[in-house]
Structures are given as C-alpha cells and as structure tokens.
XYZ file of C-alpha atoms in Angstrom:
690
model
C 7.988 -0.306 0.247
C 6.473 -0.179 -3.238
C 5.224 -3.731 -2.877
C 3.372 -2.820 0.318
C 1.908 0.260 -1.348
C 0.670 -1.884 -4.208
C -0.969 -4.402 -1.881
C -2.578 -1.623 0.201
C -3.987 0.054 -2.905
C -5.261 -3.331 -4.049
C -6.966 -3.770 -0.666
C -8.771 -0.419 -1.008
C -9.972 -1.427 -4.470
C -11.264 -4.703 -3.011
C -13.152 -2.789 -0.294
C -14.704 -0.507 -2.902
C -15.839 -3.422 -5.042
C -17.111 -5.318 -1.999
C -19.306 -2.356 -1.006
C -20.788 -2.257 -4.495
C -21.497 -5.990 -4.253
C -23.313 -5.448 -0.937
C -25.447 -2.741 -2.552
C -26.304 -5.070 -5.430
C -27.275 -7.850 -3.013
C -29.516 -5.507 -1.006
C -31.141 -4.263 -4.204
C -31.703 -7.840 -5.391
C -33.315 -8.901 -2.106
C -35.345 -5.770 -1.287
C -35.482 -3.893 -4.570
C -34.246 -0.694 -2.880
C -31.083 1.387 -2.867
C -29.654 3.354 0.067
C -30.397 6.643 -1.718
C -34.031 5.767 -2.325
C -36.495 8.111 -0.584
C -38.870 6.879 2.100
C -42.332 8.256 2.708
C -42.581 9.057 6.455
C -46.304 8.271 6.428
C -45.544 4.615 5.762
C -43.341 4.298 8.865
C -44.443 3.404 12.360
C -44.615 5.900 15.188
C -41.577 4.306 16.869
C -39.414 4.589 13.743
C -40.464 8.212 13.268
C -39.393 9.026 16.840
C -36.083 7.278 16.188
C -35.488 9.495 13.131
C -36.326 12.650 15.111
C -33.989 11.662 17.934
C -31.136 11.079 15.505
C -31.729 14.469 13.885
C -32.101 16.173 17.258
C -35.668 17.451 17.049
C -38.010 17.501 20.021
C -41.349 15.754 19.600
C -42.932 16.298 23.017
C -46.549 17.334 22.675
C -46.930 15.569 19.314
C -49.160 12.678 20.189
C -50.393 11.871 16.699
C -48.386 10.117 14.047
C -49.386 12.697 11.421
C -47.753 15.532 13.326
C -44.576 13.519 13.855
C -44.336 12.603 10.155
C -44.804 16.263 9.164
C -41.956 17.256 11.476
C -39.756 14.654 9.787
C -40.637 16.068 6.355
C -39.924 19.628 7.464
C -36.464 18.700 8.744
C -35.377 16.990 5.529
C -35.912 14.125 3.114
C -35.630 10.618 4.526
C -33.686 7.899 2.680
C -33.393 4.167 3.210
C -29.776 4.504 4.278
C -30.584 7.047 6.975
C -33.449 4.903 8.283
C -31.190 1.835 8.475
C -28.369 3.721 10.233
C -30.795 5.311 12.756
C -32.330 1.964 13.712
C -28.873 0.360 13.952
C -27.574 3.178 16.156
C -30.552 2.907 18.508
C -29.992 -0.839 18.819
C -26.295 -0.334 19.577
C -27.085 2.220 22.298
C -29.550 -0.172 23.915
C -27.010 -3.009 23.909
C -24.128 -0.824 25.076
C -25.954 0.296 28.235
C -24.622 3.281 30.154
C -22.611 5.836 28.232
C -19.412 7.163 29.722
C -19.670 10.285 31.867
C -17.012 12.324 33.669
C -16.916 12.710 37.445
C -15.216 15.986 38.333
C -12.961 15.872 41.358
C -12.826 19.620 41.987
C -12.617 23.157 40.663
C -9.426 22.718 38.609
C -10.675 19.530 36.964
C -13.922 21.288 35.983
C -12.072 24.325 34.661
C -9.632 22.331 32.520
C -12.272 20.202 30.803
C -15.279 22.513 30.554
C -14.198 26.151 30.580
C -10.686 25.958 29.167
C -11.279 23.451 26.343
C -13.818 25.639 24.496
C -14.353 23.193 21.641
C -17.582 21.444 22.585
C -20.845 21.443 24.501
C -21.005 20.129 28.062
C -23.968 19.124 30.241
C -22.991 18.885 33.931
C -25.249 17.743 36.734
C -24.380 19.570 39.953
C -25.248 17.722 43.159
C -25.452 20.075 46.137
C -23.969 19.045 49.452
C -26.301 16.814 51.459
C -28.860 16.994 48.627
C -30.163 14.567 46.028
C -29.478 14.969 42.313
C -31.966 16.818 40.138
C -32.309 13.835 37.818
C -32.649 10.328 39.115
C -30.132 7.693 38.122
C -32.353 6.259 35.380
C -33.317 9.665 33.932
C -29.680 10.807 33.949
C -28.712 7.632 32.102
C -31.356 8.352 29.438
C -30.189 11.938 29.178
C -26.568 10.886 28.698
C -27.519 8.453 25.928
C -29.668 11.089 24.200
C -27.108 13.884 24.095
C -23.984 11.761 23.536
C -24.997 10.973 19.935
C -24.609 14.691 19.116
C -21.116 14.954 20.541
C -22.308 16.580 23.773
C -20.151 15.481 26.715
C -21.610 14.947 30.157
C -20.265 15.075 33.690
C -21.191 15.104 37.359
C -19.922 17.633 39.906
C -20.499 16.666 43.538
C -20.222 19.640 45.872
C -19.131 17.336 48.683
C -15.746 17.090 46.967
C -15.281 20.881 46.665
C -17.884 22.783 48.699
C -15.992 26.091 48.524
C -16.129 26.079 44.719
C -19.894 25.511 44.754
C -20.381 28.437 47.167
C -18.206 30.613 44.920
C -20.248 29.800 41.813
C -23.596 30.059 43.602
C -24.556 26.418 43.298
C -26.640 26.195 46.468
C -29.039 23.604 45.109
C -28.838 20.658 42.730
C -29.122 21.822 39.160
C -27.981 21.294 35.546
C -25.232 23.409 33.958
C -24.666 23.696 30.200
C -21.544 25.208 28.609
C -21.681 26.500 25.007
C -19.087 28.552 23.084
C -20.705 31.902 22.334
C -18.568 33.235 19.470
C -17.904 31.847 16.021
C -14.142 32.164 16.492
C -12.010 29.205 17.484
C -11.375 28.982 21.245
C -13.998 31.658 21.915
C -15.652 32.590 25.158
C -17.634 29.912 27.001
C -20.884 30.757 28.750
C -22.415 28.623 31.516
C -26.216 28.310 31.432
C -28.243 26.979 34.368
C -31.512 25.101 33.882
C -34.381 26.892 35.621
C -37.299 24.901 34.237
C -39.950 23.445 36.476
C -40.478 20.212 34.536
C -37.736 17.710 35.231
C -38.164 15.585 32.137
C -35.628 14.407 29.603
C -37.456 15.857 26.598
C -37.877 19.312 28.126
C -34.246 19.468 29.206
C -33.145 18.443 25.721
C -35.303 21.177 24.148
C -33.736 23.704 26.517
C -30.272 22.575 25.427
C -31.034 22.724 21.685
C -32.515 26.204 22.007
C -29.352 27.529 23.671
C -27.121 25.763 21.123
C -29.153 27.285 18.280
C -28.457 30.801 19.523
C -24.856 30.627 18.307
C -26.058 29.942 14.721
C -26.895 32.978 12.650
C -30.640 32.897 11.919
C -32.104 34.746 8.898
C -35.804 35.575 8.760
C -35.867 38.249 6.020
C -34.833 38.181 2.381
C -32.569 41.220 2.774
C -30.482 39.363 5.318
C -30.141 36.409 2.949
C -28.923 38.645 0.110
C -26.295 40.108 2.421
C -25.070 36.744 3.678
C -25.080 35.136 0.246
C -22.375 37.486 -0.978
C -18.786 36.260 -0.974
C -16.989 36.884 2.271
C -13.178 36.438 2.378
C -13.351 35.963 6.148
C -15.800 33.058 5.774
C -15.324 31.511 2.314
C -17.257 28.332 3.163
C -20.825 28.563 4.475
C -23.450 25.947 5.245
C -27.063 27.091 4.755
C -30.203 25.354 6.014
C -33.483 26.445 4.435
C -36.369 24.966 6.451
C -39.793 25.695 7.886
C -38.705 25.167 11.480
C -38.571 27.367 14.548
C -34.964 26.324 15.236
C -32.384 24.131 13.465
C -31.975 20.454 14.381
C -29.564 19.575 17.163
C -27.075 17.855 14.852
C -26.800 21.084 12.817
C -26.114 23.110 15.976
C -23.579 20.547 17.228
C -21.715 20.703 13.917
C -21.482 24.476 14.191
C -19.485 23.979 17.401
C -17.211 21.323 15.862
C -16.344 23.443 12.835
C -15.935 26.723 14.663
C -13.615 28.991 12.683
C -13.689 26.786 9.567
C -17.300 26.804 8.327
C -20.024 29.319 9.102
C -23.476 27.788 9.742
C -26.556 29.834 8.818
C -30.199 28.878 9.415
C -32.813 30.437 7.097
C -36.372 30.314 8.458
C -38.707 30.442 5.443
C -41.975 29.904 7.308
C -43.252 33.488 6.802
C -41.614 34.356 3.507
C -43.883 35.703 0.771
C -41.164 36.739 -1.685
C -39.830 33.530 -3.257
C -37.912 35.257 -6.034
C -34.783 35.522 -3.922
C -34.770 31.755 -3.409
C -35.187 31.155 -7.131
C -32.302 33.499 -7.898
C -29.938 31.484 -5.741
C -31.376 28.234 -7.190
C -33.131 27.016 -4.038
C -36.269 25.365 -5.380
C -37.378 23.254 -2.437
C -37.458 23.355 1.313
C -35.869 21.970 3.409
C -32.505 22.234 1.652
C -28.923 21.952 2.903
C -26.713 24.133 0.679
C -22.915 24.315 0.936
C -21.665 27.576 -0.566
C -17.978 27.738 -1.519
C -15.955 30.121 -3.729
C -16.221 27.457 -6.450
C -20.033 27.306 -6.390
C -22.880 25.672 -4.454
C -23.361 22.032 -3.537
C -26.684 20.471 -2.469
C -26.097 18.098 0.376
C -28.283 14.987 0.450
C -28.447 14.131 -3.265
C -25.460 11.744 -3.347
C -24.732 8.353 -1.803
C -24.190 8.332 1.949
C -25.249 11.940 2.533
C -27.713 11.427 5.382
C -29.166 14.013 7.749
C -27.186 12.852 10.748
C -24.237 14.079 12.731
C -21.820 11.354 11.594
C -22.603 11.603 7.867
C -22.487 15.392 7.642
C -19.388 15.495 9.855
C -17.556 13.179 7.432
C -18.670 15.323 4.481
C -17.567 18.613 6.029
C -14.231 17.202 7.203
C -13.435 16.168 3.649
C -14.444 19.600 2.315
C -12.635 21.715 4.920
C -10.180 19.522 6.845
C -7.932 20.721 9.596
C -4.372 19.617 10.270
C -5.448 17.111 12.907
C -7.769 15.378 10.402
C -4.936 14.991 7.904
C -2.606 13.696 10.601
C -5.106 11.060 11.746
C -5.670 9.964 8.149
C -1.933 9.666 7.507
C -1.522 7.752 10.773
C -4.182 5.214 9.747
C -2.676 4.745 6.289
C 0.879 4.374 7.615
C -0.146 1.724 10.142
C -2.149 -0.189 7.536
C 0.936 -0.077 5.340
C 3.174 -1.291 8.168
C 0.888 -4.209 9.019
C 1.398 -5.529 5.478
C 4.873 -6.608 6.614
C 3.245 -9.309 8.737
C 2.083 -11.072 5.565
C 4.847 -10.146 3.131
C 7.651 -11.365 5.426
C 8.317 -15.076 5.037
C 9.781 -17.399 7.647
C 9.094 -18.148 11.293
C 6.104 -16.633 13.069
C 8.290 -14.926 15.651
C 10.322 -13.385 12.861
C 7.167 -11.964 11.282
C 6.091 -10.222 14.499
C 9.584 -8.911 15.229
C 9.756 -7.424 11.730
C 6.244 -6.008 12.224
C 7.188 -4.284 15.494
C 10.317 -2.864 13.895
C 8.340 -1.598 10.898
C 5.626 -0.063 13.080
C 8.210 1.784 15.141
C 10.143 2.961 12.093
C 7.141 4.140 10.087
C 5.462 5.935 12.992
C 8.722 7.622 13.968
C 9.279 8.807 10.399
C 5.682 10.058 10.259
C 6.020 12.074 13.458
C 9.348 13.543 12.392
C 7.968 14.401 8.941
C 4.987 16.264 10.375
C 7.144 18.633 12.431
C 8.472 20.671 9.471
C 5.028 20.560 7.851
C 3.471 22.175 10.925
C 6.233 24.769 10.958
C 5.702 25.610 7.287
C 1.960 25.992 7.748
C 2.598 28.814 10.216
C 4.373 30.898 7.598
C 2.205 33.654 6.082
C 3.861 33.187 2.698
C 2.209 29.790 2.248
C -1.372 30.958 2.733
C -1.837 31.188 -1.047
C -0.583 27.638 -1.518
C -2.827 26.463 1.307
C -5.832 28.154 -0.329
C -5.141 26.537 -3.694
C -4.785 23.139 -2.014
C -8.185 23.526 -0.346
C -9.677 24.610 -3.664
C -8.430 21.449 -5.402
C -9.643 19.361 -2.484
C -13.138 20.868 -2.694
C -13.275 20.208 -6.428
C -12.358 16.553 -5.817
C -14.664 16.023 -2.820
C -17.792 17.229 -4.575
C -17.630 14.464 -7.205
C -19.680 11.267 -7.293
C -16.617 9.109 -6.655
C -15.813 11.087 -3.496
C -19.360 10.564 -2.201
C -19.005 6.809 -2.759
C -15.685 6.806 -0.873
C -17.253 8.713 2.042
C -20.185 6.296 2.106
C -17.785 3.335 2.204
C -15.778 5.011 4.983
C -18.959 5.451 7.049
C -20.059 1.887 6.344
C -16.770 0.176 7.256
C -16.186 2.410 10.292
C -19.595 1.365 11.623
C -18.759 -2.318 10.930
C -15.201 -2.731 12.269
C -15.450 -6.534 12.358
C -16.047 -6.607 8.603
C -13.134 -4.247 8.005
C -10.714 -6.328 10.091
C -11.864 -9.638 8.605
C -11.405 -8.381 5.047
C -7.954 -7.018 5.918
C -6.980 -10.390 7.414
C -8.302 -12.281 4.378
C -6.425 -9.964 2.060
C -3.253 -10.436 4.103
C -3.540 -14.230 3.953
C -3.917 -14.051 0.180
C -0.834 -11.847 -0.009
C 1.058 -14.365 2.121
C -0.029 -17.220 -0.168
C 1.055 -15.454 -3.349
C 4.338 -14.416 -1.755
C 5.093 -18.048 -0.910
C 4.307 -19.063 -4.475
C 6.492 -16.286 -5.842
C 9.443 -17.159 -3.619
C 9.172 -20.943 -3.886
C 11.931 -21.056 -6.492
C 14.297 -18.732 -4.619
C 13.395 -19.657 -1.074
C 16.318 -18.997 1.204
C 17.409 -21.072 4.152
C 16.306 -18.316 6.529
C 12.696 -18.638 5.335
C 12.600 -22.296 6.438
C 13.943 -21.779 9.948
C 11.806 -22.559 12.973
C 10.816 -20.117 15.686
C 13.481 -21.371 18.117
C 16.226 -21.258 15.485
C 15.328 -17.735 14.468
C 15.136 -16.594 18.100
C 18.569 -18.129 18.705
C 20.037 -16.288 15.721
C 18.361 -13.067 16.862
C 19.851 -13.477 20.339
C 23.298 -14.122 18.870
C 22.996 -10.996 16.752
C 21.840 -8.944 19.716
C 24.613 -10.146 22.021
C 27.175 -9.592 19.255
C 26.213 -5.956 18.747
C 25.777 -5.396 22.481
C 28.947 -7.068 23.780
C 31.216 -6.965 20.718
C 30.557 -3.713 18.877
C 33.991 -3.616 17.223
C 34.000 -7.138 15.874
C 30.378 -7.172 14.770
C 30.423 -3.814 13.058
C 33.895 -4.234 11.556
C 33.301 -7.440 9.606
C 35.505 -6.739 6.588
C 37.712 -3.802 7.436
C 39.497 -1.971 4.679
C 42.733 -1.186 6.512
C 45.891 -3.140 5.763
C 47.831 -2.503 8.929
C 49.748 -5.107 10.846
C 49.221 -6.254 14.425
C 51.504 -3.717 15.961
C 50.280 -0.914 13.650
C 46.544 -1.390 14.363
C 45.649 0.037 17.797
C 41.953 -0.682 17.310
C 42.599 -4.358 16.817
C 44.948 -4.403 19.780
C 42.277 -2.788 21.982
C 39.735 -5.255 20.674
C 41.960 -8.190 21.601
C 42.538 -6.763 25.062
C 38.855 -6.009 25.693
C 37.414 -9.227 24.269
C 39.867 -12.143 24.682
C 39.040 -15.310 22.760
C 39.243 -17.460 25.880
C 35.947 -16.211 27.313
C 34.348 -13.903 24.705
C 34.311 -14.789 21.034
C 33.105 -12.101 18.602
C 30.269 -13.075 16.264
C 31.168 -12.249 12.657
C 29.130 -12.529 9.471
C 30.120 -15.675 7.581
C 29.808 -14.086 4.154
C 33.487 -13.133 4.085
C 34.402 -16.832 3.630
C 33.030 -16.706 0.076
C 35.613 -14.036 -0.825
C 38.655 -16.001 0.387
C 40.965 -17.231 -2.446
C 40.603 -20.899 -3.408
C 42.547 -22.995 -5.938
C 43.465 -26.590 -6.670
C 46.781 -27.986 -5.551
C 48.922 -29.238 -8.442
C 51.911 -31.588 -8.096
C 54.482 -32.120 -10.875
C 56.738 -35.117 -11.545
C 60.406 -35.359 -10.558
C 61.659 -34.605 -14.106
C 59.398 -31.599 -14.522
C 60.206 -30.431 -11.053
C 63.972 -30.722 -11.618
C 63.660 -28.845 -14.936
C 61.590 -26.148 -13.247
C 64.189 -25.804 -10.471
C 67.043 -25.581 -12.981
C 65.251 -22.840 -14.930
C 64.585 -20.915 -11.773
C 68.189 -21.339 -10.493
C 69.693 -20.308 -13.852
C 67.458 -17.290 -14.083
C 68.328 -16.414 -10.523
C 72.089 -16.773 -11.108
C 71.940 -14.644 -14.277
C 70.218 -11.920 -12.388
C 72.809 -12.039 -9.590
C 75.724 -11.985 -12.030
C 74.411 -8.759 -13.549
C 74.243 -7.086 -10.163
C 77.404 -5.366 -8.824
C 79.106 -7.250 -6.048
C 79.870 -4.104 -4.073
C 76.291 -2.913 -3.725
C 74.504 -5.184 -1.227
C 71.844 -2.591 -0.428
C 70.649 -2.694 -4.004
C 70.371 -6.475 -3.725
C 68.009 -6.074 -0.810
C 66.060 -3.476 -2.757
C 65.783 -5.898 -5.681
C 64.406 -8.556 -3.395
C 61.900 -6.102 -1.977
C 60.949 -5.086 -5.522
C 60.336 -8.691 -6.517
C 58.323 -9.194 -3.403
C 56.189 -6.168 -4.200
C 55.247 -7.759 -7.529
C 53.029 -10.205 -5.721
C 51.560 -7.594 -3.398
C 50.714 -4.840 -5.879
C 47.054 -5.911 -5.930
C 46.602 -6.652 -2.254
C 43.347 -4.656 -2.077
C 41.591 -7.204 -4.271
C 41.671 -11.005 -4.461
C 45.289 -12.154 -4.961
C 46.240 -12.911 -8.526
C 47.876 -16.176 -9.612
C 51.540 -16.449 -10.571
C 51.313 -17.932 -14.076
C 54.924 -17.810 -15.200
C 58.297 -18.726 -13.876
C 59.303 -15.160 -13.052
C 56.156 -14.636 -10.966
C 56.806 -17.957 -9.218
C 60.282 -16.823 -8.432
C 58.883 -13.551 -7.071
C 56.537 -15.459 -4.835
C 59.306 -17.851 -3.788
C 60.486 -15.903 -0.705
C 57.097 -16.372 0.988
C 57.982 -19.957 1.819
C 56.155 -21.543 4.704
C 58.155 -24.020 6.779
C 55.329 -25.267 8.988
C 54.224 -27.777 6.364
C 57.694 -29.431 5.958
C 59.402 -29.047 9.230
C 61.822 -31.850 8.497
C 62.636 -30.886 4.907
C 65.164 -28.195 4.105
C 63.827 -27.670 0.610
C 62.805 -24.087 0.004
C 59.971 -25.010 -2.314
C 58.364 -27.494 0.056
C 58.370 -30.819 -1.755
C 55.322 -33.036 -1.492
C 55.427 -36.643 -0.571
C 56.085 -39.579 -2.937
C 58.913 -37.730 -4.683
C 56.680 -35.145 -6.368
C 57.235 -31.437 -6.351
C 54.665 -28.647 -6.046
C 53.715 -26.422 -8.982
C 53.879 -23.044 -7.264
C 52.791 -21.204 -10.385
C 49.118 -21.846 -9.581
C 49.360 -20.434 -6.043
C 47.904 -16.960 -5.500
C 50.427 -14.230 -4.916
C 50.901 -13.356 -1.301
C 50.120 -16.900 -0.072
C 52.860 -18.677 1.840
C 54.072 -21.848 0.137
C 53.557 -25.032 2.106
C 52.664 -28.645 1.462
C 50.765 -29.598 4.623
C 47.457 -28.551 6.224
C 48.016 -27.762 9.910
C 44.352 -28.425 10.724
C 44.279 -32.091 9.714
C 48.118 -32.547 9.621
C 47.892 -34.162 6.172
C 50.022 -33.356 3.125
C 48.372 -31.742 0.150
C 47.454 -34.126 -2.666
C 47.161 -33.152 -6.301
C 43.816 -31.674 -7.394
C 42.744 -31.010 -3.782
C 40.889 -27.729 -3.181
C 42.880 -25.303 -1.018
C 41.908 -22.039 0.644
C 44.070 -19.214 1.946
C 43.388 -16.723 4.732
C 44.256 -12.993 4.612
C 47.393 -13.661 6.644
C 48.804 -15.841 3.801
C 48.541 -19.358 5.282
C 46.928 -22.088 3.162
C 44.834 -25.068 4.253
C 42.448 -27.656 2.920
C 39.284 -25.881 1.895
C 36.983 -28.183 3.869
C 39.282 -28.147 6.917
C 39.476 -24.382 7.247
C 35.749 -24.021 6.440
C 34.875 -26.264 9.389
C 37.342 -24.345 11.553
C 35.790 -20.986 10.690
C 32.202 -22.219 10.878
C 32.800 -23.233 14.481
C 33.253 -19.578 15.410
C 37.065 -19.531 15.425
C 37.521 -16.556 13.108
C 41.303 -16.525 13.169
C 44.197 -18.313 11.526
C 45.164 -21.632 13.210
C 48.855 -20.713 12.805
C 49.283 -17.008 13.518
C 45.860 -16.150 15.037
C 45.347 -13.247 12.635
C 41.590 -12.556 12.219
C 40.265 -14.391 9.202
C 37.937 -11.510 8.311
C 40.677 -8.835 8.449
C 42.981 -8.127 5.518
C 46.712 -7.992 6.209
C 49.411 -6.117 4.324
C 52.297 -8.375 3.469
C 55.608 -6.701 4.265
C 59.078 -8.067 3.702
C 61.138 -8.404 6.843
C 64.682 -7.185 6.463
C 67.543 -9.471 7.510
C 70.219 -8.346 9.980
C 72.834 -8.352 7.211
C 70.782 -5.925 5.173
C 70.420 -3.670 8.150
C 74.176 -3.715 8.704
C 74.946 -2.869 5.094
C 72.415 -0.088 5.017
C 73.807 1.352 8.183
C-alpha cells in the first residue's frame, strides 16, 4: 500500500515538472507565457468572435472590429492561455459534429429531467403536432453547440408522442421553452419561459436566454447597494462580484450562478453610470472589469494567477476548489483510489494474466472500501454538532487554494483533463518504469511464482478455486491445531465421508512439509548394539525389581508415565531422545511393518547392525524399512516422519506427498493434521484395573 502511494505521489510530481517543461518550451519558441496579456486590437475579427462566444456575450449588430474588441475589453482581460483554449475548444466542437440532445418521450420524462432536477438550465424545442419545428435542423444543431459549452442542456419534445400534455401546457404551436431556477436556494422553484421573438436566429435566441439567466443574479447599480452587500453575511459567507461596464453579465457567469446555487452568491455590479468612485477605492477595486471573490478571510482577485481564464471551465475549477461539495470530494477520492489501484498492474510481477487478476481484485477491494468508508462520513456530515468543524475545514481549504501553488495545480488539472491522451501516455510510461525498477529490485529474490507462464498460473488459480469451492474443510484447515484421534474428530470423519479420496482429493498447501521432522538414520555395530541392549535391559530389570509384585496397575501407570515423557511436547516439533533413558521411554512405540520377519523389538537393520534409536524424534515409531520403496534404512540416510508417527525416506515421502496424496501410506492419517499419541492399554491391564 505504501509503495503504491509513493509511486503515485512520484507520478504527480512528474506531471507537475512536465507541465513546467512545456511552459518553458513554449516560452523558448514563442517568447510568451500563458499569463501574458493580449491586446484585442491585434487579433482578427474571427478570433474576437471566438472569445466572445466562449465568454457568452452577444455580438449581433457589431459589424466593425473596433466595437467587437471594445466588448472583449469590457468583459475582462484577455491572456494567451485563454486565447489558446478558446481556439482549441472551437476546433474540437467543429470536429465533434452534433452535440448530444435529449428526446423526451412524454410528460413524465420531461418532468423528471427538466422540472424536478432543478440544478441546471434547459432549452427545449417543442414541435407541435403536424407542424414543423421552429428552428431548422442546421440552426438547431448550431444552437445546441453554442449553448452546450455553458452547461445548458437541450432537448426536443414532439407533441405527436404526448398530444394531451401539449394541450395541457398550451403548446399549440412550435416554440422554444427555457427552464431556469428562480431562487438562489438549492433545489428552488423552476420557471418555464417561452420564446416570443419574431426573429428566428441563433444569436437573438441566445441573447434572449442570457437575459433570462441574468435575472437570477443580483444586479447592483448604486453605491449604497454595494455597501450593503459588501458587509459580511453569515448566510452567504462566500460571494463572487463582477465589476464591469456591461448591460448584463456574461453567459458563463450566469451559468456558474446556477451550478453553485446555495454555495456561492453571484453579484453583478454595473459601474457604467457611477460618478462616485470612492466606494470602489475603499474596497480596493482599482480597475474595471474585475472579478472579486469575497470570503471571511479576505478578498481574492480572480484572473491574476496561472490558469485563471474568463471561461466556464476555468472558473468552475477555481470555485469548486474554494467551496467544494460532498460530490466533488467523492469524485476526487474515486479518481485517486483508482489511480492507486492501477499501480498494482505494474508492481505485481509474474504472468500477464496474474497481473490483470490482481488488478481486478485490487480495483474491487479499493472501490468497495471507498464506498463503505463514505457512508459514515455522509452520516456525520448531517449532524449539527459538526458544523463548526466543517466551517474550519473550509477555512483551511480556502487558505490553501488561494496560494500560487494551488493555482499551478488547478492549471495543470485543466491542461491534462483537456489532453487525456497525454495524461494516459504519461501514466503508462511511469508504470513501465515502475515495472522495470521492480524487476531490478526483485532480481535477487525472485520467486518461482514470478517466473511462471500464463497457462501455469491459470492452472494454479483454477486448482485454488476448485479447492476452496469443492473442498472448503481441507483447503481452509491446512494445519489444524487439534490433537484428536480419528474416532474423536467428527469434523475429520465428516470430511472423509463427504470427500472420499477415490474421486475427490483435497488440495492442501505444501508448506506444511517443511515443518515435518527430519533426521539422519544412524546404525551402530554389533558390539555397541549388544552393550546398548545390555544397559537398557539392566536398567529395565532394576526398575522392575523396585516395583512391588502385587501392584500391576501401578506397573501400567509407570509405562504410561514413561510414554508420556516422549509426548510432553507434542504441540511443537518432536524432540530427540539423547540418552538411554529417553530411548527406553520411546521403546514401546516400536513399528513392526519394517521388520515383519524379525521378532526383535528394536528393529535390527540388515548386515548385522543395530539401529541407534537415541537420534529418533520422540513420538516416532521405530522401524528399519521404508514402506514406500520397500528398502531398509542405511546409515546416514535422511528420514522424515509424519504426524501419525511413521517414518520413511525423506525423498520417498516427499514424492508421495507432492503427488497430492496427503496422507500416510501406512495408516492413511492426513499428513497435514497433527495426531495425539495415546498409549493403548492391554487386556491384562484392563483386567487388573477392573
């Protein structure tokens, strides 16, 4: 997790530096920065119209270039960055063709999207039954492209689909309907306006729309009104002022007032007929036009920093960072979480299929955690006790977002969001570099799983899936901690009944093999073996002579006590019997399957040599033959024991277990399940105890 966070932070630093490199290259080639001002007089008539269309100002009736350039100056200063973005946006609209428009199917569809949503401006063309549309197909296409850049949605309502609704609303002829929220409160009342103009032209219709949208913005024409509105208002702590010599505010300013309804109050100050300039000097407004953001912390002049253009997209990004809503924070967290999850595609090493499977798992996990984490956050935000904390958080955010670094980050966000191909290519290049360095870092500790092919990894994934799907007990219970026997373990008995080894074999993790006890077989000569037997027999006879002859039950208890000496540490790896007494305690666990023809209790090896049982782990049955290969043990051979107590050649039992037969070849006890060794009482002991 921390590694992915580091790589993601490194990627953001790379994007920041790359944007500064682009600015340096542009300055070197053209000698201009994005914040450099442009004189509108030097621009062509076509470029001036492009700027006015992006700002949302009507220019019909202005035939001369001088008048158009003056209108541009009155609406705000023009920078190189705004000119570039306006020309690029016009080119993209021309290449994109028709913009999307909604076709309403009836009254309920119209009500849900237009009247009930209440968070935007709509322009709907109503086509009366058996009538032609008010705007032709080409003019409607131009109108849709013109208004869509200001966030105005468009639609078509054909009365042939719902004639009764048109009669109810009084739509007897083809017309244009505009819906605008009338109040400054969120989810306020929506008013429907019908176009009654005689001139059916795109420019006149757009001017009619902007005039109605400007009515919802508070307009100040006297200095007394400005003094009243400039005072602090707890109900509206954040206000956006526009001081300009215009009859109405630009369309992008009016469209933003609808987007930020209830969060920011938009005020237009018309200074065309003001004679008293002292009020403006008192509030530090020295030039016009001016876009002033007034907050409880102070005032901020919009347009003086990098990326602060007079357009809908630029000012929308600025205001969202100053006064975000919960949905903005959720979208930002969603983008960051998914960028973080996609880092797994490059950090994970191994087969390609493995990378994508891990990526899908990470995407699902991270997005699920994000959604679950946002639920209590939304619940806490509804509590009135946290309003103070929420206010302090917004205050800190406003302090941070009015810095130069924040303006650079917003400019980079606007730049990369308008060039998605560049953003994706840099993310891919960064991911490939991360993959390269990860391979170099893991080259010394590269595991076998990292070198598997796609088919091998898919096969292992399928085995894992079928194991957990068909054998939940065996796959989840790899190394159980219980020490019960066959008849005392009902879970194991149910498992054997439900999944017989003849047709279903449980898949178990092979790591338990590393924990099985291993040791080297040691054979002693005949002299040493005879001496060892004599010492053991003499010690055994001395012990029996000290025991009363008339207390057989105590003899059985002594045997059980000696047997418990080897089993006192059965929870861990069995210890080794290093002395004669421990060997004698382990002696009763004698295995006869290795020497079926020999009556010797200690299991003599071939060639006249005896076994040194002192090196055998406690709890392991003594034997001299491996039942897997049917060969006798030879001195210095590596042996391995299973939890049931049977011993085998280490390589023989490893091959047996690796083949999927996770049970003892002798008693069929599961090789991954520990077993408690218990001494079986003889019939004679039972009789005496009775």
